[in-house]
Short mmCIF file of C-alpha atoms and ligand atoms in Angstrom, two decimals:
data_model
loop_
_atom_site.label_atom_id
_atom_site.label_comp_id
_atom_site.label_asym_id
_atom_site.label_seq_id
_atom_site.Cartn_x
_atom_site.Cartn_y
_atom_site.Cartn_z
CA UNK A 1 -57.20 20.25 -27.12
CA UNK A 2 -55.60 19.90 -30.50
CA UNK A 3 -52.92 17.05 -31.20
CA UNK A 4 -51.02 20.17 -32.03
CA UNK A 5 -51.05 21.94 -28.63
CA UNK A 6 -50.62 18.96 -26.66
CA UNK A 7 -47.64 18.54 -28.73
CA UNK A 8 -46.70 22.05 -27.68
CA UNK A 9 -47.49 21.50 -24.06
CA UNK A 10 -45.56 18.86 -24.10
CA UNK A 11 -42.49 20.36 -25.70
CA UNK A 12 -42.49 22.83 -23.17
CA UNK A 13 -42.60 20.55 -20.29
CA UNK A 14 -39.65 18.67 -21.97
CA UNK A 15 -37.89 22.20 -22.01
CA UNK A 16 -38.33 22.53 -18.59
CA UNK A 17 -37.16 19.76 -17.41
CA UNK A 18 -33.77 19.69 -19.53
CA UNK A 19 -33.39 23.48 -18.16
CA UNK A 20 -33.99 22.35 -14.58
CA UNK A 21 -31.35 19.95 -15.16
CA UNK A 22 -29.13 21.85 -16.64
CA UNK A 23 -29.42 24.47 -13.93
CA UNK A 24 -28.37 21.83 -11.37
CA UNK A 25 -25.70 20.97 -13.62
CA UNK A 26 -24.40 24.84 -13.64
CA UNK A 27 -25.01 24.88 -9.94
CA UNK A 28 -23.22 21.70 -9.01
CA UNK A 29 -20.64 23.39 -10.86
CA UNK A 30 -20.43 26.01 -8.98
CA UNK A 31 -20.16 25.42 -5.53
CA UNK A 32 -20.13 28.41 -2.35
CA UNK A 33 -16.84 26.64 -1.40
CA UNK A 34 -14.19 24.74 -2.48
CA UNK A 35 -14.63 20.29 -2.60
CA UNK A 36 -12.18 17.90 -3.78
CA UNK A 37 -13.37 14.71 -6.02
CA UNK A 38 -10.40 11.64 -5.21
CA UNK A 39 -10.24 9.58 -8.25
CA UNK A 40 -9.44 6.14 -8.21
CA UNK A 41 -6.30 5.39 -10.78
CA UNK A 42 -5.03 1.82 -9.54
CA UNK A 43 -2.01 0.60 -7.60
CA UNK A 44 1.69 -0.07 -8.19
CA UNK A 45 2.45 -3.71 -6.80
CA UNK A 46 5.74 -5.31 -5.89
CA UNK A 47 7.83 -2.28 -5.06
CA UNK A 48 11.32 -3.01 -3.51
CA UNK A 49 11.01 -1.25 0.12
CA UNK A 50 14.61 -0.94 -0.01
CA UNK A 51 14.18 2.32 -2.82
CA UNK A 52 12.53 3.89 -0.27
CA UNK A 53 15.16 3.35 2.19
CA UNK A 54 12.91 0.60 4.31
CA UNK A 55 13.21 -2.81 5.43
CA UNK A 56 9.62 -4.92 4.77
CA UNK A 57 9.16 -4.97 8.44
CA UNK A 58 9.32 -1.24 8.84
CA UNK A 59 6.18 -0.33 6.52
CA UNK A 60 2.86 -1.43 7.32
CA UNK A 61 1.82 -1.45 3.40
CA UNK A 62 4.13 -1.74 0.51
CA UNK A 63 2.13 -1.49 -2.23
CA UNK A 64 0.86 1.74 -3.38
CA UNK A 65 -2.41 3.08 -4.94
CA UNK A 66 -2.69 5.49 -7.46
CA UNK A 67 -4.64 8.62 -7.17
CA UNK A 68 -5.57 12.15 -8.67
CA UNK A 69 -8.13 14.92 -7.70
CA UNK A 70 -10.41 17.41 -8.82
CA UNK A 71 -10.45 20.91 -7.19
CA UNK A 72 -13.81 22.46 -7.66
CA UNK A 73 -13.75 26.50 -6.65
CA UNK A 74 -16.63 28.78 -7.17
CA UNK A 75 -14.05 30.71 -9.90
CA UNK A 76 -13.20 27.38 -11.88
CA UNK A 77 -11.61 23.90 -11.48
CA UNK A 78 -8.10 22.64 -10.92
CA UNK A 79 -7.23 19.55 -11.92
CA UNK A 80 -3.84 17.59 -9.87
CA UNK A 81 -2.50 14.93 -11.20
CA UNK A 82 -3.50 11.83 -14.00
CA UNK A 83 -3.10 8.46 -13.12
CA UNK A 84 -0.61 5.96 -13.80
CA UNK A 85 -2.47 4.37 -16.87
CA UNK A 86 -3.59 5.89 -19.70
CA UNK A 87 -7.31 5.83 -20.35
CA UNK A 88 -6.82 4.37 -24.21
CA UNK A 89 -5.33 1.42 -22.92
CA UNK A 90 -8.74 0.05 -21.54
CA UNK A 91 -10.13 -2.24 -23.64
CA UNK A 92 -13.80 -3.17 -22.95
CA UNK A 93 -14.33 -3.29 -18.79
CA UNK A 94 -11.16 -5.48 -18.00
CA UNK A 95 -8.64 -4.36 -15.53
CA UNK A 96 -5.40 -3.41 -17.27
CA UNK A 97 -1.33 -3.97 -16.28
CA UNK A 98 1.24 -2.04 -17.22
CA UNK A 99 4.43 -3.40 -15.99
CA UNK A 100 4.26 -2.88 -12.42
CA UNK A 101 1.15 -0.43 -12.32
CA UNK A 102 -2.44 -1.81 -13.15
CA UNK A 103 -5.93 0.35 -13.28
CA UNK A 104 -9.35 -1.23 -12.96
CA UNK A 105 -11.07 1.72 -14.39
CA UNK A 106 -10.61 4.71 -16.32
CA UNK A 107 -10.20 8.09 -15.49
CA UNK A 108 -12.42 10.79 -17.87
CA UNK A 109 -15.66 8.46 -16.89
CA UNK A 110 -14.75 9.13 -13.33
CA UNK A 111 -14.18 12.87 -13.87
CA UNK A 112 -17.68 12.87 -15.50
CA UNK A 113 -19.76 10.80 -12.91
CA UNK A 114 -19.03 13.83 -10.86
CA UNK A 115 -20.21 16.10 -13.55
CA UNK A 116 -16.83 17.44 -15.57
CA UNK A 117 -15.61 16.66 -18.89
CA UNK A 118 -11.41 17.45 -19.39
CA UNK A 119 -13.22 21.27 -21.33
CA UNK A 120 -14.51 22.09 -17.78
CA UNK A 121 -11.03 21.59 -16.55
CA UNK A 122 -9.39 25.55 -15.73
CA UNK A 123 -6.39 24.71 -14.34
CA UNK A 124 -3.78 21.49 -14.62
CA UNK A 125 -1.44 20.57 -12.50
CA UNK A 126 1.22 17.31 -11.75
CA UNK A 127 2.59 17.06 -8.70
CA UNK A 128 5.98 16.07 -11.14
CA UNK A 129 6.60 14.27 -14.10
CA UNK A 130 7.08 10.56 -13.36
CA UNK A 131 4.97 8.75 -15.31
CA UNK A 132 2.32 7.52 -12.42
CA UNK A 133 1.06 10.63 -12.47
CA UNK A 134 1.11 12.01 -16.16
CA UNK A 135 -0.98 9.07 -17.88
CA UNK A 136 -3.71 10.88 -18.56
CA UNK A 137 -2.25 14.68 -19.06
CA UNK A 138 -2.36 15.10 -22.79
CA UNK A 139 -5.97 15.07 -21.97
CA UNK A 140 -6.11 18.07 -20.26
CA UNK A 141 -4.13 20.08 -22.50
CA UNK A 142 -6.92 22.83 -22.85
CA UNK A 143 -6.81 24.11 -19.62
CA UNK A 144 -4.08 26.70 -18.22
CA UNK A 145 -1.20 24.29 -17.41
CA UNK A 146 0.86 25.05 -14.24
CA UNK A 147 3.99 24.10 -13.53
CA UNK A 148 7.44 25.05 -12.43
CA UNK A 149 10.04 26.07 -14.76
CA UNK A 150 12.55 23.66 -13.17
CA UNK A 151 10.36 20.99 -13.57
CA UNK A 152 9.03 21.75 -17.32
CA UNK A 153 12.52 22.58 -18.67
CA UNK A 154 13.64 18.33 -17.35
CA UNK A 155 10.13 17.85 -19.16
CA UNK A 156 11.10 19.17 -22.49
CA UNK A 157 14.89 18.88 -22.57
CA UNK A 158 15.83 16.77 -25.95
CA UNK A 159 16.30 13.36 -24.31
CA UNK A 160 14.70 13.31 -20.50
CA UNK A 161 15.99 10.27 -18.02
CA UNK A 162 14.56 8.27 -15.48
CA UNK A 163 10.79 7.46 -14.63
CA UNK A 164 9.92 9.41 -17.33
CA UNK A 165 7.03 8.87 -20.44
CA UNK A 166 7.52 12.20 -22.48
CA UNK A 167 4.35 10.82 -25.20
CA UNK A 168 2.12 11.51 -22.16
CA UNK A 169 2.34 14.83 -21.86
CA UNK A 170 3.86 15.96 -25.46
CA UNK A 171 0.69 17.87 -25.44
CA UNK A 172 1.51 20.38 -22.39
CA UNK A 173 4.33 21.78 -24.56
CA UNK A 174 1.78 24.22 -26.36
CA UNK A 175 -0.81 24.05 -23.50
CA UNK A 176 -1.30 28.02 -21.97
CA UNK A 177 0.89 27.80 -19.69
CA UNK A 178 1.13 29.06 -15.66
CA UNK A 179 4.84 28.84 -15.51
CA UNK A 180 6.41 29.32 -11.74
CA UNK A 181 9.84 29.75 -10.71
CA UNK A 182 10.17 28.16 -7.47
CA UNK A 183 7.39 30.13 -5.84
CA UNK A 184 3.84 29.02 -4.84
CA UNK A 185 0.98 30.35 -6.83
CA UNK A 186 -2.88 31.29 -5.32
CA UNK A 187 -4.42 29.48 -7.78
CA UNK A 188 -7.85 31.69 -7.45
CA UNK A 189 -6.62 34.80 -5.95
CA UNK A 190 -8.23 33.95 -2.48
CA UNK A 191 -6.00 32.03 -0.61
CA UNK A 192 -8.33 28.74 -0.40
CA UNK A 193 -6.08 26.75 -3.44
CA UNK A 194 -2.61 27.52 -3.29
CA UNK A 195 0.30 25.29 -5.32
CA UNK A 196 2.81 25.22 -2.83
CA UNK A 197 6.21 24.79 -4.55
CA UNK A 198 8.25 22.02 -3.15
CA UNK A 199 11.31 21.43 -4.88
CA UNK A 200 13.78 17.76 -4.13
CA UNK A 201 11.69 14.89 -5.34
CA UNK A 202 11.91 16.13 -8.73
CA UNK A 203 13.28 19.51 -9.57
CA UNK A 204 9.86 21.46 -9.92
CA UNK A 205 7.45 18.96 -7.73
CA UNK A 206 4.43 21.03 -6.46
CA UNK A 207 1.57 19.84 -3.46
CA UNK A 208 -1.85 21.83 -3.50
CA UNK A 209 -2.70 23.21 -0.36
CA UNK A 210 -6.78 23.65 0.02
CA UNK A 211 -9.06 25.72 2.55
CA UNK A 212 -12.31 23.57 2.65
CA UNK A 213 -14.84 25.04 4.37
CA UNK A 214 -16.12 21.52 7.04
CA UNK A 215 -12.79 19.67 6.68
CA UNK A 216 -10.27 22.38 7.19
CA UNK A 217 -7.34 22.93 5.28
CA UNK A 218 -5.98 19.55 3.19
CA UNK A 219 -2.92 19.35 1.42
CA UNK A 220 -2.79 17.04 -1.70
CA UNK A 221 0.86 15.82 -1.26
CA UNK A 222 1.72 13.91 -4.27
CA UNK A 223 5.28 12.50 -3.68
CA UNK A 224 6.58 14.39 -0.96
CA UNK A 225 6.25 11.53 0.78
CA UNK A 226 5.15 7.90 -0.02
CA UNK A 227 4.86 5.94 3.01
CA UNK A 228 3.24 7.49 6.08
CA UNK A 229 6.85 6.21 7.72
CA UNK A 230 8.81 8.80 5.63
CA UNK A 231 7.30 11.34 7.96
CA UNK A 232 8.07 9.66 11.44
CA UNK A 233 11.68 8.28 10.40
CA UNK A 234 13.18 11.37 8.24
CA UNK A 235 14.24 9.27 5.60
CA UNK A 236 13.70 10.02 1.43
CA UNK A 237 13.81 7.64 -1.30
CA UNK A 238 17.19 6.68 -2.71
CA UNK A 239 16.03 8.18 -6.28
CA UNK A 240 15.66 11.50 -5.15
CA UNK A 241 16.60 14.61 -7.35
CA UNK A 242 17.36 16.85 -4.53
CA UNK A 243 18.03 15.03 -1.27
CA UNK A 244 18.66 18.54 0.23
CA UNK A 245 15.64 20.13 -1.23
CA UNK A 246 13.44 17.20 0.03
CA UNK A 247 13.87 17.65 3.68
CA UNK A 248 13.53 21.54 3.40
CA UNK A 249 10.18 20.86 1.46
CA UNK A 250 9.30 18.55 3.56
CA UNK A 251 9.75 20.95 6.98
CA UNK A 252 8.10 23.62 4.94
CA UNK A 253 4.95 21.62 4.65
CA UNK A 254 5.61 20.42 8.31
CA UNK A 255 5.04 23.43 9.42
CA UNK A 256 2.34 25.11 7.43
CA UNK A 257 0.25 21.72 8.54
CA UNK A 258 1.41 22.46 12.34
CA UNK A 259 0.02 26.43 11.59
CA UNK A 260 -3.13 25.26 9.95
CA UNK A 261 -3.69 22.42 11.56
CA UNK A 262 -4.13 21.07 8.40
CA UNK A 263 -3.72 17.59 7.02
CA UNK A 264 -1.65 15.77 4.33
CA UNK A 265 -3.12 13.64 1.91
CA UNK A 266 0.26 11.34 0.60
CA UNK A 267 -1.24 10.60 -2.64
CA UNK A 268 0.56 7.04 -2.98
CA UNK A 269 -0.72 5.74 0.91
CA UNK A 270 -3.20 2.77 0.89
CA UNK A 271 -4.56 3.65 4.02
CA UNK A 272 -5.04 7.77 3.08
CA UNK A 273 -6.89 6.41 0.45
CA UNK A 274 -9.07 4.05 1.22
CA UNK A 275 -10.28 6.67 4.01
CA UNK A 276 -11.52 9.09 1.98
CA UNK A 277 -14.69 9.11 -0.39
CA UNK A 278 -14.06 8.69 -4.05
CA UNK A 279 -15.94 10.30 -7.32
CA UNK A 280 -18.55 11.19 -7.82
CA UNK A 281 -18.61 11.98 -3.65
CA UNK A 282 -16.12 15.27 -2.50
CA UNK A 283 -14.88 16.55 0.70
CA UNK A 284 -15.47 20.00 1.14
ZN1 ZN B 1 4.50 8.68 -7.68
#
């Protein structure tokens, strides 16, 4: 055999192999039914109980994590929530503090251990606008943002209050744009990711409810609730929007889990957390 068509040969095989791969890639993009990736995004340490209404004694954790998720559907990706830190503040592999939040790793390396990059990314949504959960949003920026109107108009009004990073989302303002009035939205048309509109926490907050084929139906809560003890005892934090609108949210999603016999994922709880595999693992 010539140097020249073992050269070949072995160009071919290479070929092979880098299609293979990128087959699996396609495929594990792909998937017959819907799976969740949790992302790891940090915690928020030395909260005051008594903004959430509790005594120390009453909660069994006080400290929260932070947390976001990828929804993968056959028809495209959804994207909830981004972290508490920003991914630019990372500096080399150290863990990083902002005030009272802190991350020990990034999130876009996360995202693309389990095979996505923020291009792959169809949909975006935040649960709301406080600023553990928009860190990382301008990233996602090219995918169809969807939001509430309520909730985008407190976004973009000239001089927004309260816990509240505007820089961290700027980009969302010219993002295609999903926008909701009140009203849930079937995210892929087949009832298996649904934004579920639930208004009081902030004026537009939003939870994803998802059909998963082995788990059953999960709903990704963001702050409807922060402390599992919110649900048992009735009570809301004292920095509500919408007292009002909270509890009729909150017996909303009550009651579609009760129908579904689904269960609630509060995005904030230690203990949800650490239960559930992270990135580049799913639940489906
Ligand atoms: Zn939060």
């Amino acid at each position: 055999m010539t140097p020249h068509r073992i050269f070949a040969l072995v160009a071919l095989a290479l070929t092979a192999v880098v299609c293979v791969g990128a087959d699996a890639q396609r495929a594990q993009q792909r998937p017959a039914s819907p799976r969740i990736y949790v992302f790891e995004n940090g915690a928020i340490r030395g909260l005051d109980p008594a903004l959430f209404n509790f005594k120390r004694e009453e909660l069994k954790e006080v400290d929260f994590v932070n947390s976001s998720y990828l929804i993968v559907h056959p028809a495209g990706t959804l994207m909830f929530d981004s972290g508490g830190v920003a991914d630019g503040l990372f500096k080399g592999d150290g863990p990083v503090t902002e005030g009272i939040m802190s991350a020990t790793k990034p999130l876009l390396p996360q995202l693309k251990a389990a095979g996505y990059e923020p291009r792959d990314i169809t949909y975006f949504a935040l649960s709301h606008y406080h600023s553990d959960h928009t860190a990382n949003a301008n990233e996602f920026a090219g995918a169809t943002w969807i939001v509430q109107k309520a909730e985008r108009d407190f976004m973009f009004a000239p001089d927004p209050q309260g816990i509240i990073q505007p820089a961290t989302y700027a980009a969302l303002r010219s993002a295609k744009s999903k926008i909701l009035d009140n009203e849930d939205f079937d995210v892929f048309g087949d009832g298996s990711v649904v934004i579920m509109s639930t208004p009081g926490h902030t004026p537009g907050h939003q939870v994803v409810a998802v059909k998963l084929a082995n788990r059953g139906t999960v709903v990704l809560g963001g702050d409807l609730y922060h402390y599992p003890e919110e649900r048992t005892t009735g009570r809301v934090p004292t920095f509500e929007f919408n007292v009002e609108q909270s509890k009729v949210s909150r017996a909303r999603i009550e009651q579609f889990l009760k129908d579904t016999r689904g269960e609630l994922w509060i995005e904030h709880d230690m203990r949800t957390h650490a239960a559930l595999p992270k990135a580049p693992a799913f639940v489906d």
